[in-house]
XYZ file of N, CA, C and O in Angstrom:
284
model
N 0.808 -1.302 0.305
C 0.227 0.278 -0.006
C 0.846 1.161 0.041
O 0.258 2.335 -0.812
N 1.924 1.190 0.601
C 3.064 2.549 0.464
C 3.749 2.594 -0.280
O 3.813 3.540 -1.147
N 3.616 1.643 -1.295
C 4.414 1.850 -2.843
C 2.903 2.453 -3.867
O 3.412 3.123 -4.469
N 2.159 2.353 -3.603
C 1.044 2.852 -4.191
C 0.979 4.024 -3.756
O 0.739 4.816 -4.838
N 1.248 4.724 -2.820
C 0.882 6.279 -2.321
C 2.036 6.385 -3.005
O 2.002 7.884 -3.642
N 3.196 6.178 -3.385
C 4.344 7.077 -4.021
C 4.431 7.007 -5.241
O 4.488 7.851 -5.925
N 3.832 5.757 -5.868
C 3.680 5.787 -7.297
C 2.426 7.123 -7.615
O 2.454 7.549 -8.520
N 1.251 7.267 -6.577
C 0.566 8.424 -6.993
C 1.113 9.788 -6.590
O 1.021 10.332 -7.506
N 2.217 9.968 -5.801
C 3.014 11.316 -5.483
C 3.847 11.271 -6.823
O 4.050 12.544 -7.622
N 4.029 10.291 -7.503
C 5.179 10.391 -8.646
C 4.616 10.827 -10.040
O 4.699 11.757 -10.826
N 2.954 10.283 -10.064
C 2.592 10.892 -11.495
C 1.639 12.279 -10.670
O 1.088 12.730 -11.882
N 2.007 12.760 -9.611
C 1.301 14.153 -9.449
C 1.554 15.200 -10.422
O 0.763 15.957 -10.914
N 2.693 15.201 -10.743
C 3.271 16.114 -11.838
C 4.695 16.100 -12.543
O 5.349 15.750 -11.731
N 4.486 16.022 -13.736
C 5.843 15.639 -14.236
C 6.332 17.026 -14.952
O 5.618 17.686 -15.642
N 7.288 17.410 -14.568
C 8.260 18.773 -15.042
C 8.671 18.229 -16.474
O 8.965 17.292 -16.869
N 8.783 19.507 -17.311
C 9.216 19.636 -18.365
C 10.909 19.880 -18.663
O 11.193 20.845 -17.894
N 11.358 18.852 -19.222
C 13.106 19.322 -19.187
C 13.635 19.661 -20.991
O 12.864 19.073 -21.639
N 13.683 20.879 -21.177
C 14.013 21.358 -22.510
C 15.340 21.918 -22.986
O 16.011 22.944 -21.967
N 16.168 21.120 -23.695
C 17.587 21.580 -24.011
C 18.412 21.433 -22.834
O 19.566 21.704 -22.191
N 18.464 20.373 -21.815
C 18.519 19.738 -20.576
C 18.362 20.983 -19.502
O 18.980 20.513 -18.349
N 17.433 22.093 -19.416
C 17.265 23.024 -18.547
C 15.742 22.248 -18.274
O 15.187 21.713 -19.049
N 15.301 22.586 -16.776
C 14.269 22.151 -16.246
C 13.324 23.718 -16.409
O 13.871 24.544 -16.293
N 11.991 23.501 -16.693
C 11.280 24.575 -17.515
C 10.208 24.645 -15.704
O 9.811 23.442 -15.232
N 9.995 26.003 -15.234
C 9.201 25.974 -14.332
C 8.037 25.929 -14.449
O 7.385 26.264 -15.351
N 7.005 25.106 -13.451
C 5.613 24.781 -13.630
C 4.855 25.922 -13.463
O 3.813 26.025 -14.384
N 5.212 26.730 -12.575
C 4.643 28.158 -12.947
C 4.380 29.100 -13.399
O 3.475 29.356 -13.980
N 5.864 29.119 -14.106
C 5.878 30.495 -15.168
C 5.984 30.230 -16.507
O 6.176 31.032 -17.222
N 6.842 28.765 -16.410
C 6.952 28.115 -17.908
C 8.251 28.722 -18.226
O 8.455 28.751 -19.544
N 9.248 29.069 -17.494
C 10.374 29.947 -17.858
C 11.443 29.107 -17.771
O 11.259 28.017 -16.821
N 12.620 28.992 -18.317
C 13.474 27.944 -17.991
C 14.210 28.532 -17.071
O 14.713 29.712 -15.966
N 14.670 27.490 -15.781
C 15.343 27.470 -14.574
C 16.785 27.045 -14.752
O 17.061 26.745 -15.963
N 17.479 27.835 -13.865
C 18.935 27.284 -13.949
C 19.476 25.842 -13.729
O 20.539 25.722 -13.997
N 18.662 25.351 -13.051
C 18.894 23.730 -13.231
C 19.298 23.000 -14.089
O 18.193 22.942 -15.019
N 20.246 22.707 -14.598
C 20.781 21.726 -15.605
C 20.387 19.837 -15.193
O 20.674 19.776 -14.276
N 19.925 19.237 -16.363
C 19.412 17.883 -15.900
C 20.026 17.168 -17.127
O 19.358 17.114 -18.285
N 20.908 16.408 -16.661
C 21.362 15.520 -17.721
C 21.147 14.151 -17.844
O 20.003 13.754 -16.684
N 21.049 13.127 -18.516
C 20.247 11.754 -18.822
C 20.860 11.034 -17.831
O 19.529 10.029 -17.266
N 22.143 11.084 -17.009
C 22.207 10.517 -15.792
C 21.795 11.069 -14.280
O 22.570 10.143 -13.238
N 21.248 12.377 -14.236
C 20.949 12.680 -13.285
C 20.239 12.063 -12.226
O 19.089 11.654 -12.687
N 20.221 12.022 -10.990
C 19.549 11.405 -10.032
C 19.752 12.473 -8.735
O 20.631 13.241 -8.312
N 18.050 13.119 -8.147
C 18.016 13.608 -6.938
C 16.759 13.542 -6.545
O 15.937 13.167 -6.850
N 17.202 13.577 -5.207
C 15.675 13.159 -4.174
C 15.473 14.462 -3.315
O 16.463 15.040 -3.090
N 14.351 14.402 -3.552
C 13.460 15.909 -2.735
C 14.439 17.269 -3.021
O 14.939 17.814 -2.165
N 14.848 17.543 -4.129
C 15.808 18.837 -4.473
C 14.890 19.624 -4.524
O 13.591 20.024 -5.155
N 15.273 20.674 -4.176
C 14.702 22.361 -4.264
C 14.791 22.892 -5.454
O 15.783 23.307 -5.565
N 13.902 23.080 -6.237
C 13.975 23.709 -7.204
C 13.562 25.138 -7.405
O 12.299 25.160 -7.301
N 14.362 26.256 -7.400
C 14.219 27.523 -7.430
C 14.053 28.398 -8.731
O 15.114 27.857 -9.568
N 12.920 29.035 -8.839
C 12.726 29.918 -10.241
C 13.137 31.315 -9.848
O 12.613 31.772 -9.203
N 14.268 31.797 -10.581
C 14.444 33.085 -10.383
C 13.561 34.182 -10.991
O 13.671 35.357 -10.917
N 12.661 33.622 -11.761
C 11.450 34.855 -12.473
C 10.731 34.863 -11.882
O 10.383 36.088 -11.439
N 9.802 33.671 -11.141
C 8.540 33.929 -10.278
C 8.816 33.764 -8.960
O 7.947 33.807 -8.249
N 10.115 33.545 -8.555
C 10.445 33.215 -6.993
C 9.658 32.287 -6.315
O 9.429 32.285 -5.424
N 9.506 31.131 -7.696
C 8.723 29.709 -6.650
C 9.379 28.980 -6.391
O 10.518 28.585 -7.127
N 9.567 27.826 -5.558
C 10.202 27.001 -4.918
C 9.419 25.893 -5.034
O 8.423 25.564 -4.494
N 9.821 24.481 -5.789
C 9.177 23.346 -6.087
C 10.514 22.447 -5.534
O 11.442 22.210 -5.838
N 9.315 21.166 -4.863
C 10.472 20.068 -4.315
C 10.339 19.342 -5.305
O 9.348 18.605 -5.923
N 11.291 18.756 -6.050
C 11.492 17.616 -7.106
C 12.280 16.348 -6.757
O 13.309 16.487 -6.367
N 11.838 15.420 -7.716
C 12.845 14.225 -7.592
C 13.057 13.919 -9.278
O 12.514 13.976 -9.713
N 14.543 13.813 -9.445
C 14.940 13.462 -10.491
C 15.777 12.242 -10.779
O 16.404 11.881 -9.926
N 14.955 11.304 -11.636
C 15.733 9.730 -11.631
C 15.719 10.109 -12.883
O 14.937 10.186 -14.240
N 16.738 9.090 -13.907
C 17.430 9.005 -15.287
C 16.890 10.151 -15.998
O 16.218 9.956 -16.901
N 16.928 11.203 -15.672
C 17.129 12.712 -16.312
C 15.143 12.870 -16.388
O 14.940 14.166 -17.095
N 14.355 12.488 -15.702
C 13.265 12.871 -15.744
C 12.616 13.446 -14.694
O 13.051 12.847 -13.189
N 11.877 14.727 -14.320
C 11.850 15.207 -13.242
C 10.245 15.073 -12.835
O 9.582 15.013 -13.489
N 9.994 14.866 -11.571
C 8.794 14.720 -11.179
C 8.506 15.568 -10.128
O 9.487 15.877 -8.906
N 7.838 16.093 -9.190
C 7.123 17.078 -8.037
C 7.388 15.828 -7.101
O 6.614 14.748 -7.254
N 7.790 15.855 -5.929
C 7.779 15.427 -4.923
C 6.971 15.437 -3.944
O 6.381 14.514 -3.494
N 6.248 16.222 -3.896
C 4.771 16.835 -3.358
C 3.906 17.713 -4.280
O 4.167 18.415 -4.828
N 2.661 17.138 -3.944
C 1.661 17.566 -4.948
C 0.867 19.158 -4.282
O 1.055 19.332 -3.293
N 0.996 20.181 -5.220
C 0.591 21.422 -4.605
C -0.454 21.645 -3.917
O -1.620 20.390 -4.652
N -1.258 21.807 -3.044
C -2.770 21.342 -2.627
C -3.778 22.953 -3.118
O -3.255 24.022 -3.120
């Protein structure tokens, strides 16, 4: 049951990576965070310098997901 909850969180939000940079889900501008195909991070704080929003994300094999769903 715990793994189902984690899968639901993983599917909550997928971030866009364009030209190796993560796109902010709030303002749709490019952040300064570079993601390579072998990048892995857990509970990384993603900061957008344009809209000043912070998001907690998980990065696995170059794919970015929201770690926490916005309420």
